[in-house]
Coordinates of C-alpha atoms in Angstrom, one line a residue:
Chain J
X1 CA 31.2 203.9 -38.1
X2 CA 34.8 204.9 -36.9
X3 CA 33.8 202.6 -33.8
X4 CA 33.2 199.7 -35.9
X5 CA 36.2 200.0 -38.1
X6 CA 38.5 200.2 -35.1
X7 CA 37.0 196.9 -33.2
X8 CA 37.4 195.3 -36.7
X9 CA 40.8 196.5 -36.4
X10 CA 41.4 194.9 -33.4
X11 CA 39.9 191.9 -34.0
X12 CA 41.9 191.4 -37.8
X13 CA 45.0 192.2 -35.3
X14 CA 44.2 190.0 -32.7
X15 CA 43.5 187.1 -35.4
X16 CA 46.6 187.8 -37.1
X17 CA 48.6 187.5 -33.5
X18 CA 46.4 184.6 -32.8
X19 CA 47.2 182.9 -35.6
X20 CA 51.4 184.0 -35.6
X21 CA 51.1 182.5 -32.4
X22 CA 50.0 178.8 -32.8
X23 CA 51.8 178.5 -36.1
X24 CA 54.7 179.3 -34.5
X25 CA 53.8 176.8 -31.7
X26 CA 53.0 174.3 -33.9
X27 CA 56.6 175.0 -35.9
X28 CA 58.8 175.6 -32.6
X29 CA 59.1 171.9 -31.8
X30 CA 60.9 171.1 -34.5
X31 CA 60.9 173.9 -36.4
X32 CA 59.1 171.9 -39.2
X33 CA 55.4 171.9 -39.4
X34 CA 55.2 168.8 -40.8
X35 CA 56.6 167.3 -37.4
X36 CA 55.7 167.0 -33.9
X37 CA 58.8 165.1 -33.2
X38 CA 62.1 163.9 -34.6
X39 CA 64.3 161.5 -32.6
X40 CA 67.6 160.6 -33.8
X41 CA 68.4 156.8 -34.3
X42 CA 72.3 156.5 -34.0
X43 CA 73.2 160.4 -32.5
X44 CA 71.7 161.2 -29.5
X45 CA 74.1 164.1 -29.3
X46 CA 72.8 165.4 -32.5
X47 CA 70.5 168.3 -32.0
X48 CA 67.8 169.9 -34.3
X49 CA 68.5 174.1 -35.3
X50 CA 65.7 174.8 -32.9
X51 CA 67.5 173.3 -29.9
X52 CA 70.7 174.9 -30.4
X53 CA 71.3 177.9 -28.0
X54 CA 72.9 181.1 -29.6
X55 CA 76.5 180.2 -29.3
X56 CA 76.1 176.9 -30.9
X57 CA 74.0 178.5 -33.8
X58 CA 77.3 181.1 -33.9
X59 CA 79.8 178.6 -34.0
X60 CA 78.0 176.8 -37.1
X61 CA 78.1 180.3 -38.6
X62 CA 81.8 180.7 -38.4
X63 CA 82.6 177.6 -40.0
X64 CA 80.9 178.7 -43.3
X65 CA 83.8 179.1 -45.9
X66 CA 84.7 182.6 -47.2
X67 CA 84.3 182.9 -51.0
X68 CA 84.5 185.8 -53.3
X69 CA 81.1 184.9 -55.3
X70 CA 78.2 183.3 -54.6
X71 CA 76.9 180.5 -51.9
X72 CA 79.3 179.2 -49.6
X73 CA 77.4 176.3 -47.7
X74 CA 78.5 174.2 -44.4
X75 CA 76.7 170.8 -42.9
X76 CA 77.0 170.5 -39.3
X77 CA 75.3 167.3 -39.4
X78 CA 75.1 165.1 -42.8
X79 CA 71.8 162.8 -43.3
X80 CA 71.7 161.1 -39.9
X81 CA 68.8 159.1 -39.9
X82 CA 66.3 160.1 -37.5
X83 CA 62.9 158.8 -36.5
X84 CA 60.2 161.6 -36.8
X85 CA 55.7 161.6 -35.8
X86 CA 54.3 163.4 -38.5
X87 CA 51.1 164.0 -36.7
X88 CA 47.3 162.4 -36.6
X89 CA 46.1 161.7 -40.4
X90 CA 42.1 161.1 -38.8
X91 CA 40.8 160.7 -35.4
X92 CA 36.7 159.4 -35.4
X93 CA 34.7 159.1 -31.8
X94 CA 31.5 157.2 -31.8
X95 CA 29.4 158.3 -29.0
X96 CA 26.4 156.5 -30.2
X97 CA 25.7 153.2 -28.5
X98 CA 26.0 151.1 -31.5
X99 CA 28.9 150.5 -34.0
X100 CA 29.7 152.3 -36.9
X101 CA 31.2 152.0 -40.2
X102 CA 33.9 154.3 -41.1
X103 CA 35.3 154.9 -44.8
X104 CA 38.7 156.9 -45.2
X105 CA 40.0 157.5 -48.4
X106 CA 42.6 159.6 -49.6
X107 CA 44.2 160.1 -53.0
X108 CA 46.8 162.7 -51.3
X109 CA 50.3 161.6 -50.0
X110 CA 50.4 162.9 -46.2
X111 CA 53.8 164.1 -46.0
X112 CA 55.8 166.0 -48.5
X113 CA 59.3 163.9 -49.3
X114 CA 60.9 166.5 -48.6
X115 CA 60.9 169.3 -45.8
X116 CA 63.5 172.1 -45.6
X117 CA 63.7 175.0 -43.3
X118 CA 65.6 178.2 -43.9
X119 CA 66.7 180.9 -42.1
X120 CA 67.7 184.7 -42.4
X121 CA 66.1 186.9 -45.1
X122 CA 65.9 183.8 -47.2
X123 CA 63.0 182.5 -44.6
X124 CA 60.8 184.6 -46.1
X125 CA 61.4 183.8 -49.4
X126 CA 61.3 180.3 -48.8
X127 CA 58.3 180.5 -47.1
X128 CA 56.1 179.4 -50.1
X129 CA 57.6 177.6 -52.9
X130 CA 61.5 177.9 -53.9
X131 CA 62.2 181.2 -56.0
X132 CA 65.1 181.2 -58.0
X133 CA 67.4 182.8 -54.8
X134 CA 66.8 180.0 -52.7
X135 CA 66.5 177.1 -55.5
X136 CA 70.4 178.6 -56.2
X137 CA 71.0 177.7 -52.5
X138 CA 68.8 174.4 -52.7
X139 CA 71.6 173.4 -55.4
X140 CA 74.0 174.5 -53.4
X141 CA 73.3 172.6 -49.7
X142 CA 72.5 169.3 -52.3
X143 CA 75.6 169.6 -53.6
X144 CA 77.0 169.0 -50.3
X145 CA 74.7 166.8 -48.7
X146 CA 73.6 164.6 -52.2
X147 CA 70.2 165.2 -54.5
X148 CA 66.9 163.2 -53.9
X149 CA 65.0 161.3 -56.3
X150 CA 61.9 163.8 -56.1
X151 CA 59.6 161.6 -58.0
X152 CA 56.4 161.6 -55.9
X153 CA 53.3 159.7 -57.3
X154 CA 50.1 160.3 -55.7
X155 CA 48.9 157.2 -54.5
X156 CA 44.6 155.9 -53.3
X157 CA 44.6 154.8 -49.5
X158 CA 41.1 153.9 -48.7
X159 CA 40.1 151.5 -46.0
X160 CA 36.8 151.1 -43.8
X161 CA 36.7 150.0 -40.1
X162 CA 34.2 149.6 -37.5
X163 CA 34.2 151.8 -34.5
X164 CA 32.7 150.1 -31.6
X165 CA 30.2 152.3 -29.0
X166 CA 32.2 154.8 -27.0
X167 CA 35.8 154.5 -28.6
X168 CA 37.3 156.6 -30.8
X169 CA 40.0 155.9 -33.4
X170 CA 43.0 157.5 -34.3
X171 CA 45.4 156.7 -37.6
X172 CA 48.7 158.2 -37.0
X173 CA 52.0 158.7 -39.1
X174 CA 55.3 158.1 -37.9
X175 CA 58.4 157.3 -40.3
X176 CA 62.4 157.1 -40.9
X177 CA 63.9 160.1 -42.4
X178 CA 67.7 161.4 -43.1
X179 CA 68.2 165.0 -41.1
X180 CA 71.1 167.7 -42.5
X181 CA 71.5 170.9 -41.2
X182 CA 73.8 173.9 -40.9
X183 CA 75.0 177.5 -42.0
X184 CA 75.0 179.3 -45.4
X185 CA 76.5 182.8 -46.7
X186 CA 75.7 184.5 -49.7
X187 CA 79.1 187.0 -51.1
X188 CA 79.4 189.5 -54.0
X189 CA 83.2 190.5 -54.3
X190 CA 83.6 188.7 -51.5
X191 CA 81.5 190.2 -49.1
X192 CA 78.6 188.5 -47.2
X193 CA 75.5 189.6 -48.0
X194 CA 73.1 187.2 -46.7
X195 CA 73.9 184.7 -44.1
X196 CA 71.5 182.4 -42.2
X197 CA 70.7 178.4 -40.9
X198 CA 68.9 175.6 -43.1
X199 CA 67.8 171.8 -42.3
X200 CA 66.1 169.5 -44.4
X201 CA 64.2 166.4 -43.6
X202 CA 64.4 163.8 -46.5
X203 CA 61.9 161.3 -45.9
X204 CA 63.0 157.6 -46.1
X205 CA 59.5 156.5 -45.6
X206 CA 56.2 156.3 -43.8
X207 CA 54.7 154.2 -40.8
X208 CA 50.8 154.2 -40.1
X209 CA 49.3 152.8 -37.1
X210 CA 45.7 152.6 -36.0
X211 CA 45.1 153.5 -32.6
X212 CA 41.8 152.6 -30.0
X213 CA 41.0 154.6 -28.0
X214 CA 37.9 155.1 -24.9
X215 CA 36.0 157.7 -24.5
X216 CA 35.4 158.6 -21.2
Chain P
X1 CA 81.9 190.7 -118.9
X2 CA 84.7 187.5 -118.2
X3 CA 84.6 188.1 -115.0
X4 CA 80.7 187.8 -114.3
X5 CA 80.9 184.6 -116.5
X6 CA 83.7 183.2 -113.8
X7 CA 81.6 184.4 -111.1
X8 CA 78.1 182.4 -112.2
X9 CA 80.3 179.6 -113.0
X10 CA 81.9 179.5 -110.0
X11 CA 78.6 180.3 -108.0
X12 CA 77.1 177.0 -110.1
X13 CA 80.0 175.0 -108.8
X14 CA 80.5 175.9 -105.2
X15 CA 77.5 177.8 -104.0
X16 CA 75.0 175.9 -105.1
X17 CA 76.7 172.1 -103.7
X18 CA 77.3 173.9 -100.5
X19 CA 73.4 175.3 -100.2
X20 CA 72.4 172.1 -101.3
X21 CA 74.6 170.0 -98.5
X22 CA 73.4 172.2 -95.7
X23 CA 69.6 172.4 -96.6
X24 CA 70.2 168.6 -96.7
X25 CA 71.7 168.2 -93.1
X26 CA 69.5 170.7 -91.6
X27 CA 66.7 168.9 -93.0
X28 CA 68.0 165.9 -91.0
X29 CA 68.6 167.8 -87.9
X30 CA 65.0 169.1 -88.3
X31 CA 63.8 165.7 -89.2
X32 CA 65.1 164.2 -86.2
X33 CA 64.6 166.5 -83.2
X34 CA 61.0 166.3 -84.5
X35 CA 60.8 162.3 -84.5
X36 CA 62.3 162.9 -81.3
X37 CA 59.7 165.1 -80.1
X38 CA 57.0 162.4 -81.4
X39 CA 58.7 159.8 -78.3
X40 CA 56.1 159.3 -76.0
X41 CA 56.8 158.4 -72.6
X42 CA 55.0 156.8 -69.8
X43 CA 55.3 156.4 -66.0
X44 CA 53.4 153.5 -63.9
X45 CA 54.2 152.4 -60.2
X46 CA 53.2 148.7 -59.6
X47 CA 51.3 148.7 -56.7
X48 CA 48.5 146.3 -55.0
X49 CA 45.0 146.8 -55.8
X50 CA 42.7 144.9 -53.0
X51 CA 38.9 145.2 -54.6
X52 CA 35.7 143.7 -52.7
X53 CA 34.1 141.2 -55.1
X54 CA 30.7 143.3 -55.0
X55 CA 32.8 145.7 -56.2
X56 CA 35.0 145.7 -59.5
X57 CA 36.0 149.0 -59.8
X58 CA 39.5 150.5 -60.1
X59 CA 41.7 153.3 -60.9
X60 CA 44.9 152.9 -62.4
X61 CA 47.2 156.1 -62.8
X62 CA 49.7 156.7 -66.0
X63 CA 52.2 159.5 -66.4
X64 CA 52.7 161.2 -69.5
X65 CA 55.0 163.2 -71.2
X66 CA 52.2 164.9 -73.4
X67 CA 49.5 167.1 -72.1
X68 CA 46.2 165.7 -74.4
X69 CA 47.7 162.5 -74.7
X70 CA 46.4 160.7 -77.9
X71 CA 47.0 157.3 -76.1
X72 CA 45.0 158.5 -73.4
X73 CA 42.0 159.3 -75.3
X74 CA 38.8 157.3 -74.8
X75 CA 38.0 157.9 -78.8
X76 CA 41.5 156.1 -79.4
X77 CA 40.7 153.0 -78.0
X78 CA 39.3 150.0 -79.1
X79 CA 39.3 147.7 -76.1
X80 CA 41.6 147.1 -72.5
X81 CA 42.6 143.6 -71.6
X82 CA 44.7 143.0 -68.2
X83 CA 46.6 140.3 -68.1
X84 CA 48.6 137.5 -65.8
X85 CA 52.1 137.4 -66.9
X86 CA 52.4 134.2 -64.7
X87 CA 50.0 132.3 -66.0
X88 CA 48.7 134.3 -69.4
X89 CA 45.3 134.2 -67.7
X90 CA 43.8 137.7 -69.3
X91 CA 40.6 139.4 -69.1
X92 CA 38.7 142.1 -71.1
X93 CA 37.7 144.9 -68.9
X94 CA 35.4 147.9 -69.0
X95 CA 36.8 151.0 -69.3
X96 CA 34.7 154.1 -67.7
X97 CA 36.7 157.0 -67.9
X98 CA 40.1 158.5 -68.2
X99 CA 40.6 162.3 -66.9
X100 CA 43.5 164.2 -67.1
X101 CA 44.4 164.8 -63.6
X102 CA 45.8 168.4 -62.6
X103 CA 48.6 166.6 -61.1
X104 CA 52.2 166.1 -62.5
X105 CA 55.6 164.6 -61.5
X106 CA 59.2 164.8 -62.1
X107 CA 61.4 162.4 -63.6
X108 CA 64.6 163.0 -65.4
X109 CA 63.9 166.8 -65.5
X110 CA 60.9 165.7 -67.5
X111 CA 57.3 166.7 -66.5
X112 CA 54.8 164.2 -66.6
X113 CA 51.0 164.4 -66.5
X114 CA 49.1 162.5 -64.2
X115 CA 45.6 160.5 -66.1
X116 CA 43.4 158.3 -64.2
X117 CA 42.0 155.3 -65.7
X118 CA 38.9 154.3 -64.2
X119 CA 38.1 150.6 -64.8
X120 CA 36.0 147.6 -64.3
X121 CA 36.2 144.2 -64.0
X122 CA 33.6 142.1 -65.1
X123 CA 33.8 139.2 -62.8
X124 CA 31.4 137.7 -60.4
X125 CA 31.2 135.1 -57.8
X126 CA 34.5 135.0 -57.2
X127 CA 35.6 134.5 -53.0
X128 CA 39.4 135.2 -53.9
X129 CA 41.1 135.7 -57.2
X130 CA 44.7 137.3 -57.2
X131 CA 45.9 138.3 -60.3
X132 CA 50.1 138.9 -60.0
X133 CA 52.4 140.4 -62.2
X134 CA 49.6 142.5 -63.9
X135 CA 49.5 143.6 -67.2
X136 CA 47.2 146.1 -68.6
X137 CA 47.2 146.2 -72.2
X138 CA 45.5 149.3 -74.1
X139 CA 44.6 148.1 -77.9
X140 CA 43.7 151.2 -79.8
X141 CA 41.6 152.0 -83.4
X142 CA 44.8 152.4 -85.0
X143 CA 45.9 148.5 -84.6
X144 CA 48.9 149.4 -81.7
X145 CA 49.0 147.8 -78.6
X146 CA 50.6 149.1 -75.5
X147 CA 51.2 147.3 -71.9
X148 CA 51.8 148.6 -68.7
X149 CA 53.1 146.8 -65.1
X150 CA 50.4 148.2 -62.9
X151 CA 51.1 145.5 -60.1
X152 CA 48.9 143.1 -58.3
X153 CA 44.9 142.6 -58.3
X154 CA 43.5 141.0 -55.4
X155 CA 39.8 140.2 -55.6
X156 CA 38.1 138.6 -51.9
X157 CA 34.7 138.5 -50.1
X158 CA 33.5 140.5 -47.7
X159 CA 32.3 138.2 -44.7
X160 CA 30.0 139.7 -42.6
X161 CA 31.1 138.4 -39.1
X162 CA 32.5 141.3 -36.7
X163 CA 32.8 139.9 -33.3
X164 CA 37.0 140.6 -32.8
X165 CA 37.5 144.3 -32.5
X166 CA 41.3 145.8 -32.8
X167 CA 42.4 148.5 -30.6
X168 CA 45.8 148.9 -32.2
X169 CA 47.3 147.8 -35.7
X170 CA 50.7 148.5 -36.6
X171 CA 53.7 147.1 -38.9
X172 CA 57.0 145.8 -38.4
X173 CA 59.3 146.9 -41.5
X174 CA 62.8 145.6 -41.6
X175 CA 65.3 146.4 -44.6
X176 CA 66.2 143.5 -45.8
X177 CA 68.7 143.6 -49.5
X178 CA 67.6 147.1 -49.6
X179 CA 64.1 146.5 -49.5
X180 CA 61.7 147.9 -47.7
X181 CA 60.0 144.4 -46.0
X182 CA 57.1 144.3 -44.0
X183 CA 57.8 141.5 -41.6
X184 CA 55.6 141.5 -38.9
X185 CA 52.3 142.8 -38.2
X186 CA 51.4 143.9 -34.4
X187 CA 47.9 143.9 -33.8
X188 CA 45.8 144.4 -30.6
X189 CA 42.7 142.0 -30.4
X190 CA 39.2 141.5 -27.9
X191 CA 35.7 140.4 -28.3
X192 CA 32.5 140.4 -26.6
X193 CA 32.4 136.5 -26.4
X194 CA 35.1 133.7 -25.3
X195 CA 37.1 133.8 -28.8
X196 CA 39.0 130.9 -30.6
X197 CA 40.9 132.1 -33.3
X198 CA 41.9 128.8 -35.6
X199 CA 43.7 130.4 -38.2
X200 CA 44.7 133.9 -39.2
X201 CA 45.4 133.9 -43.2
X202 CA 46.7 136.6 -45.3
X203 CA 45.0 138.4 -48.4
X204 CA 48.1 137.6 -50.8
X205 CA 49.1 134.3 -51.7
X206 CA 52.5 135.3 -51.6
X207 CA 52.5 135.5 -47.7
X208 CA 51.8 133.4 -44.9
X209 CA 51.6 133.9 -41.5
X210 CA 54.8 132.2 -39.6
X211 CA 52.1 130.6 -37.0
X212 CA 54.2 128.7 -34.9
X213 CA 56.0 131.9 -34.2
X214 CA 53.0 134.1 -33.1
X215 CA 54.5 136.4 -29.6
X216 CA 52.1 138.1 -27.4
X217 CA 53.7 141.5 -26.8
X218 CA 53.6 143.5 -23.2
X219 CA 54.5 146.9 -24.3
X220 CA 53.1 147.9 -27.7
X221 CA 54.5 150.7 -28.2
X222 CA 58.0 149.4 -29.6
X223 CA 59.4 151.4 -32.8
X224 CA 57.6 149.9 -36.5
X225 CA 61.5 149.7 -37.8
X226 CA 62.3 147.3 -34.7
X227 CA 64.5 144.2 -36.0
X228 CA 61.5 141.6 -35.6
X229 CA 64.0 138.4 -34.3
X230 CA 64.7 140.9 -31.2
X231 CA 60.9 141.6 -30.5
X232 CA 60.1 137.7 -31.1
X233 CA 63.2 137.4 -29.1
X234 CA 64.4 134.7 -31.5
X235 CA 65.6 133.8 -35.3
X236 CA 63.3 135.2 -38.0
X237 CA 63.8 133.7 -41.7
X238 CA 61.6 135.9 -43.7
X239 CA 61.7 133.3 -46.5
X240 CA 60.1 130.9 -44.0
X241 CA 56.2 130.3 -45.1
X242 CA 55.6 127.5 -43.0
X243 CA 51.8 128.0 -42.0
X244 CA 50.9 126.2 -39.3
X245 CA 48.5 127.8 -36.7
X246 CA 48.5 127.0 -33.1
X247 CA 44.7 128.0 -32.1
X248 CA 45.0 130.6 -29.4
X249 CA 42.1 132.2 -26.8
X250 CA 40.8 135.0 -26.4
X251 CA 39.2 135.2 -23.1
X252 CA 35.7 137.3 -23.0
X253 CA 37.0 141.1 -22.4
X254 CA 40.8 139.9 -22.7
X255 CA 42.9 142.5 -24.5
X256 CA 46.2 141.4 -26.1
X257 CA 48.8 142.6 -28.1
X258 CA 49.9 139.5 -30.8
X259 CA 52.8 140.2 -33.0
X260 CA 52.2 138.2 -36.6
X261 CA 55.8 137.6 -38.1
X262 CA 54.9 137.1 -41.8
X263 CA 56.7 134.7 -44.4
X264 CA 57.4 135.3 -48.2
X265 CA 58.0 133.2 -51.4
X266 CA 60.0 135.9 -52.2
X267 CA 61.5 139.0 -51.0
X268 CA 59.2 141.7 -52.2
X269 CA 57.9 144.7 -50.3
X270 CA 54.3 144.9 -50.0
X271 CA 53.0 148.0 -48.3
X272 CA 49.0 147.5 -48.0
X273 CA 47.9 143.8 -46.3
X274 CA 44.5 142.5 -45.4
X275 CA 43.6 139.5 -43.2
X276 CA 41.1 137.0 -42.6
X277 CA 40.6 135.4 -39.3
X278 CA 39.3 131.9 -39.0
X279 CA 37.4 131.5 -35.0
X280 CA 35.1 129.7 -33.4
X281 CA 32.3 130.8 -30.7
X282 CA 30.6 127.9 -28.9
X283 CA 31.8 125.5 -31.8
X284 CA 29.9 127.4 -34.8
X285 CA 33.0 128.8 -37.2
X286 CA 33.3 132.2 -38.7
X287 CA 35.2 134.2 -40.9
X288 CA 36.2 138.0 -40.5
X289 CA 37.6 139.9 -42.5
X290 CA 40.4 142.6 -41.4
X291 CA 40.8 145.1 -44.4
X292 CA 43.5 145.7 -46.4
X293 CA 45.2 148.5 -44.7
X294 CA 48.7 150.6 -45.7
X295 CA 51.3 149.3 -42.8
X296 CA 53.9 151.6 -44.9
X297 CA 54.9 153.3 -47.5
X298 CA 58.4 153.8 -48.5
X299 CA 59.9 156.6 -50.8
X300 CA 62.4 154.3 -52.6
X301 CA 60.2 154.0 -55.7
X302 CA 60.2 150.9 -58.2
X303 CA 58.2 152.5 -61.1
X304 CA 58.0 151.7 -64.9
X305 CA 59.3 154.2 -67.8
X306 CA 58.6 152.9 -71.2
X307 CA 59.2 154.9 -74.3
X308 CA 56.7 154.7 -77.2
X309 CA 57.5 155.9 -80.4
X310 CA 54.4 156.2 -82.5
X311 CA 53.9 154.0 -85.9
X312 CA 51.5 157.0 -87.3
X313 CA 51.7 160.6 -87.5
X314 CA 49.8 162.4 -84.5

């Protein structure tokens, strides 16, 4: 019985390292999980939080303002517009030798309109949705970079297609966003208490392409 | 005993006007933060609605302020009618359902709760009606009438033909006075058979395609917000809708990438576009139909608030 309990053991571990391990994959590109890639437009010296080495990360750090109370926030970079792939909505093979219909619908918008990423103890937090710690230092990085209208309808796309024998098709996302980033610090009495890195993504909009492909 | 006389008389002449004047005022603050409370707000985004003609059916989403809306009750109401506000064409319609969604949005720190309207319109034989600037209007039991913007209605047939495949399908979107405009379309076409295609014509009367100005494309993979005059590599006047077609073939197993600059009446974004393409094969025509399909959609939202204040008591 001990046996069993052990090799479940290992296996709940290994799943759990398993998973850590593509999430974080899947995150480290961009360190958003909503993109593969961002690409920006007009600042090809700009670089995303995740390509910044240690000493760049520091430098951002020292610029963040001492205060005696509160959130003390500094941008780095300031809505530059970037281009970003949000990933593969569907992809449908037909390995039949005659064509099929295909029917996608969706009454779910594919991309949030907006995607932030924290660091430090407040990752954590901000992990799931905004508690009241990190919704302080939401206000706080807005206030600096400008608010978003955050009106979000969920909108019906439904289209059918014909997939001809052996070729498979793909619909993809891509889209124009705005990009800020940079360094927070948290102080009581003027101490830091909390210090970390955030980037959001504001979305400007959405691009979908349909994509042929053979299957080999 | 004097004194208790001075007091009543005193508590007659000042208490009793001062009770009275603030009972009255607070009875008008109360009075109004509840007629306040009885506004009724709604939320509709315009958008295109593209339904096959063997099939009527659509679903039109409202926003409201209240959770249980009264106005969005099918006991409440007598009869829907959408309407053109171009033309004051207007037709009743059949209402199916209306759920409550578990879905809400944000505006102005208000919440607002989603309700789908399930409809249907009962039209037939019809190869392609486009209804613009709809209205819907909601008569109720109680005699008031409501209207929203829900956007345009475009009704068209299904033809059965399917000999051009696409391998890819893409959109061109240039900002243009702030807008969001879809100004191209790049699509990659082949058949089976020796193709001529006489005429490609889009599924909203308010666009043509700029024919004359069709480009075959080498590389495909250019970025969708690309200024369209440098892939056409000349001028683009999106107000253009000059629609004359230059037949072009398409050579049995030929694949080619054909970039379709579109021209409006007027500047308007329209995110979701279908086609129909006119061809021949060994002289006998045929018509295929390319299905409406979301090139884009953009984040800068042109909704409708309206405020409703009730004429009854709820």
């Amino acid at each position: 019985m001990k046996i069993i309990l052990k090799i479940n053991l290992i296996i709940f571990l290994a799943g759990l390292l398993l998973t850590g391990i593509i999430s974080s994959d899947a995150a480290s590109k961009t360190g958003h999980k909503e993109f593969n890639k961002i690409t920006f437009l007009y600042n090809p010296d700009a670089k995303l939080l995740v390509d910044m080495d240690n000493s760049e990360l520091n430098q951002i750090l020292k610029k963040v303002k001492k205060k005696a109370f509160g959130w003390s926030v500094y941008s780095k970079i300031k809505n530059y517009e970037v281009i970003y792939e949000a990933g593969t909505i569907f992809s449908r093979s037909n390995n039949t030798s005659q064509t099929i219909d295909f029917q996608y619908n969706t009454s779910s918008s594919t991309t949030k309109e907006i995607d932030f990423n924290l660091s430090g103890t407040l990752a954590m937090k901000a992990s799931g949705k905004i508690d009241s710690i990190s919704a302080s230092l939401d206000r706080s990085i807005r206030s600096d970079i400008g608010f978003r209208n955050n009106v979000t309808f969920e909108e019906e796309m439904d289209f059918q297609l014909q997939i001809p024998p052996r070729k498979k098709i793909s619909l993809i996302v891509k889209g124009r966003a705005t990009l800020s980033s940079g360094a927070h610090k948290y102080y009581f009495l003027g101490i830091c208490l909390n210090k970390g890195y955030w980037e959001y993504v504001d979305i400007i909009n959405e691009y979908y392409e349909l994509y042929e492909e053979e299957i080999y | 005993m004097s004194i208790m006389n001075y007091m009543k008389k005193k508590y007659i002449k000042v208490f009793l006007p001062t009770i009275l004047v603030i009972s009255i005022v607070l009875f008008i603050v109360i009075s109004t933060v509840i007629r306040k409370k009885d506004f009724f707000y709604y939320i509709t985004k315009p958008v295109e609605y593209y339904l096959p003609n063997k099939n009527l059916n659509m679903n039109v989403n409202i926003y409201s302020n209240h959770q249980n809306d009264y106005y969005l009750q099918e006991e409440a109401i007598e009869k829907l009618v959408i309407k053109d506000q171009e033309n004051q064409d207007f037709y009743t319609i059949k209402l199916k359902q209306i759920v409550e969604e578990n879905k809400i949005l944000i505006h102005d720190n208000k919440t607002f709760y989603q309700y789908r309207l399930s409809l249907e319109l009962p039209l037939q034989d019809i190869l392609y009606l486009q209804i613009n600037q709809t209205v819907l209007e909601i008569y109720y039991l109680s005699e008031e009438v409501m209207s929203f913007d829900i956007g345009t209605i475009i009704i068209y047939n299904e033809y059965p033909s399917r000999d051009l495949n696409i391998s890819h399908l893409k959109g061109v979107v240039n900002n243009i006075d702030t807008l969001d405009v879809l100004c191209g379309v790049g699509i990659t076409l082949y058949s089976d058979a020796s193709i001529v295609v006489n005429d490609i014509k889009v599924l909203n009367e308010k666009i043509t395609i700029q024919g004359s100005n069709i480009k075959i494309i080498e590389d495909d993979n250019y970025e969708n917000s690309q200024a369209i005059n440098e892939l056409l590599g000349g001028a683009y006047q999106v107000l253009d809708i000059e629609d004359s077609f230059t037949p072009f073939l398409i050579d049995k197993g030929e694949k080619k990438h054909y970039l379709l600059p579109l021209g409006y009446k007027e500047i308007i974004s329209i995110e979701r576009l279908g086609f129909l393409i006119e061809y021949t094969i060994e002289n006998t025509s045929y018509t295929q139909l390319i299905e409406p399909f979301q090139f884009y959609k953009s984040h800068k939202n042109n909704y409708q608030v309206i405020k409703y204040e009730p004429n009854r008591n709820i």
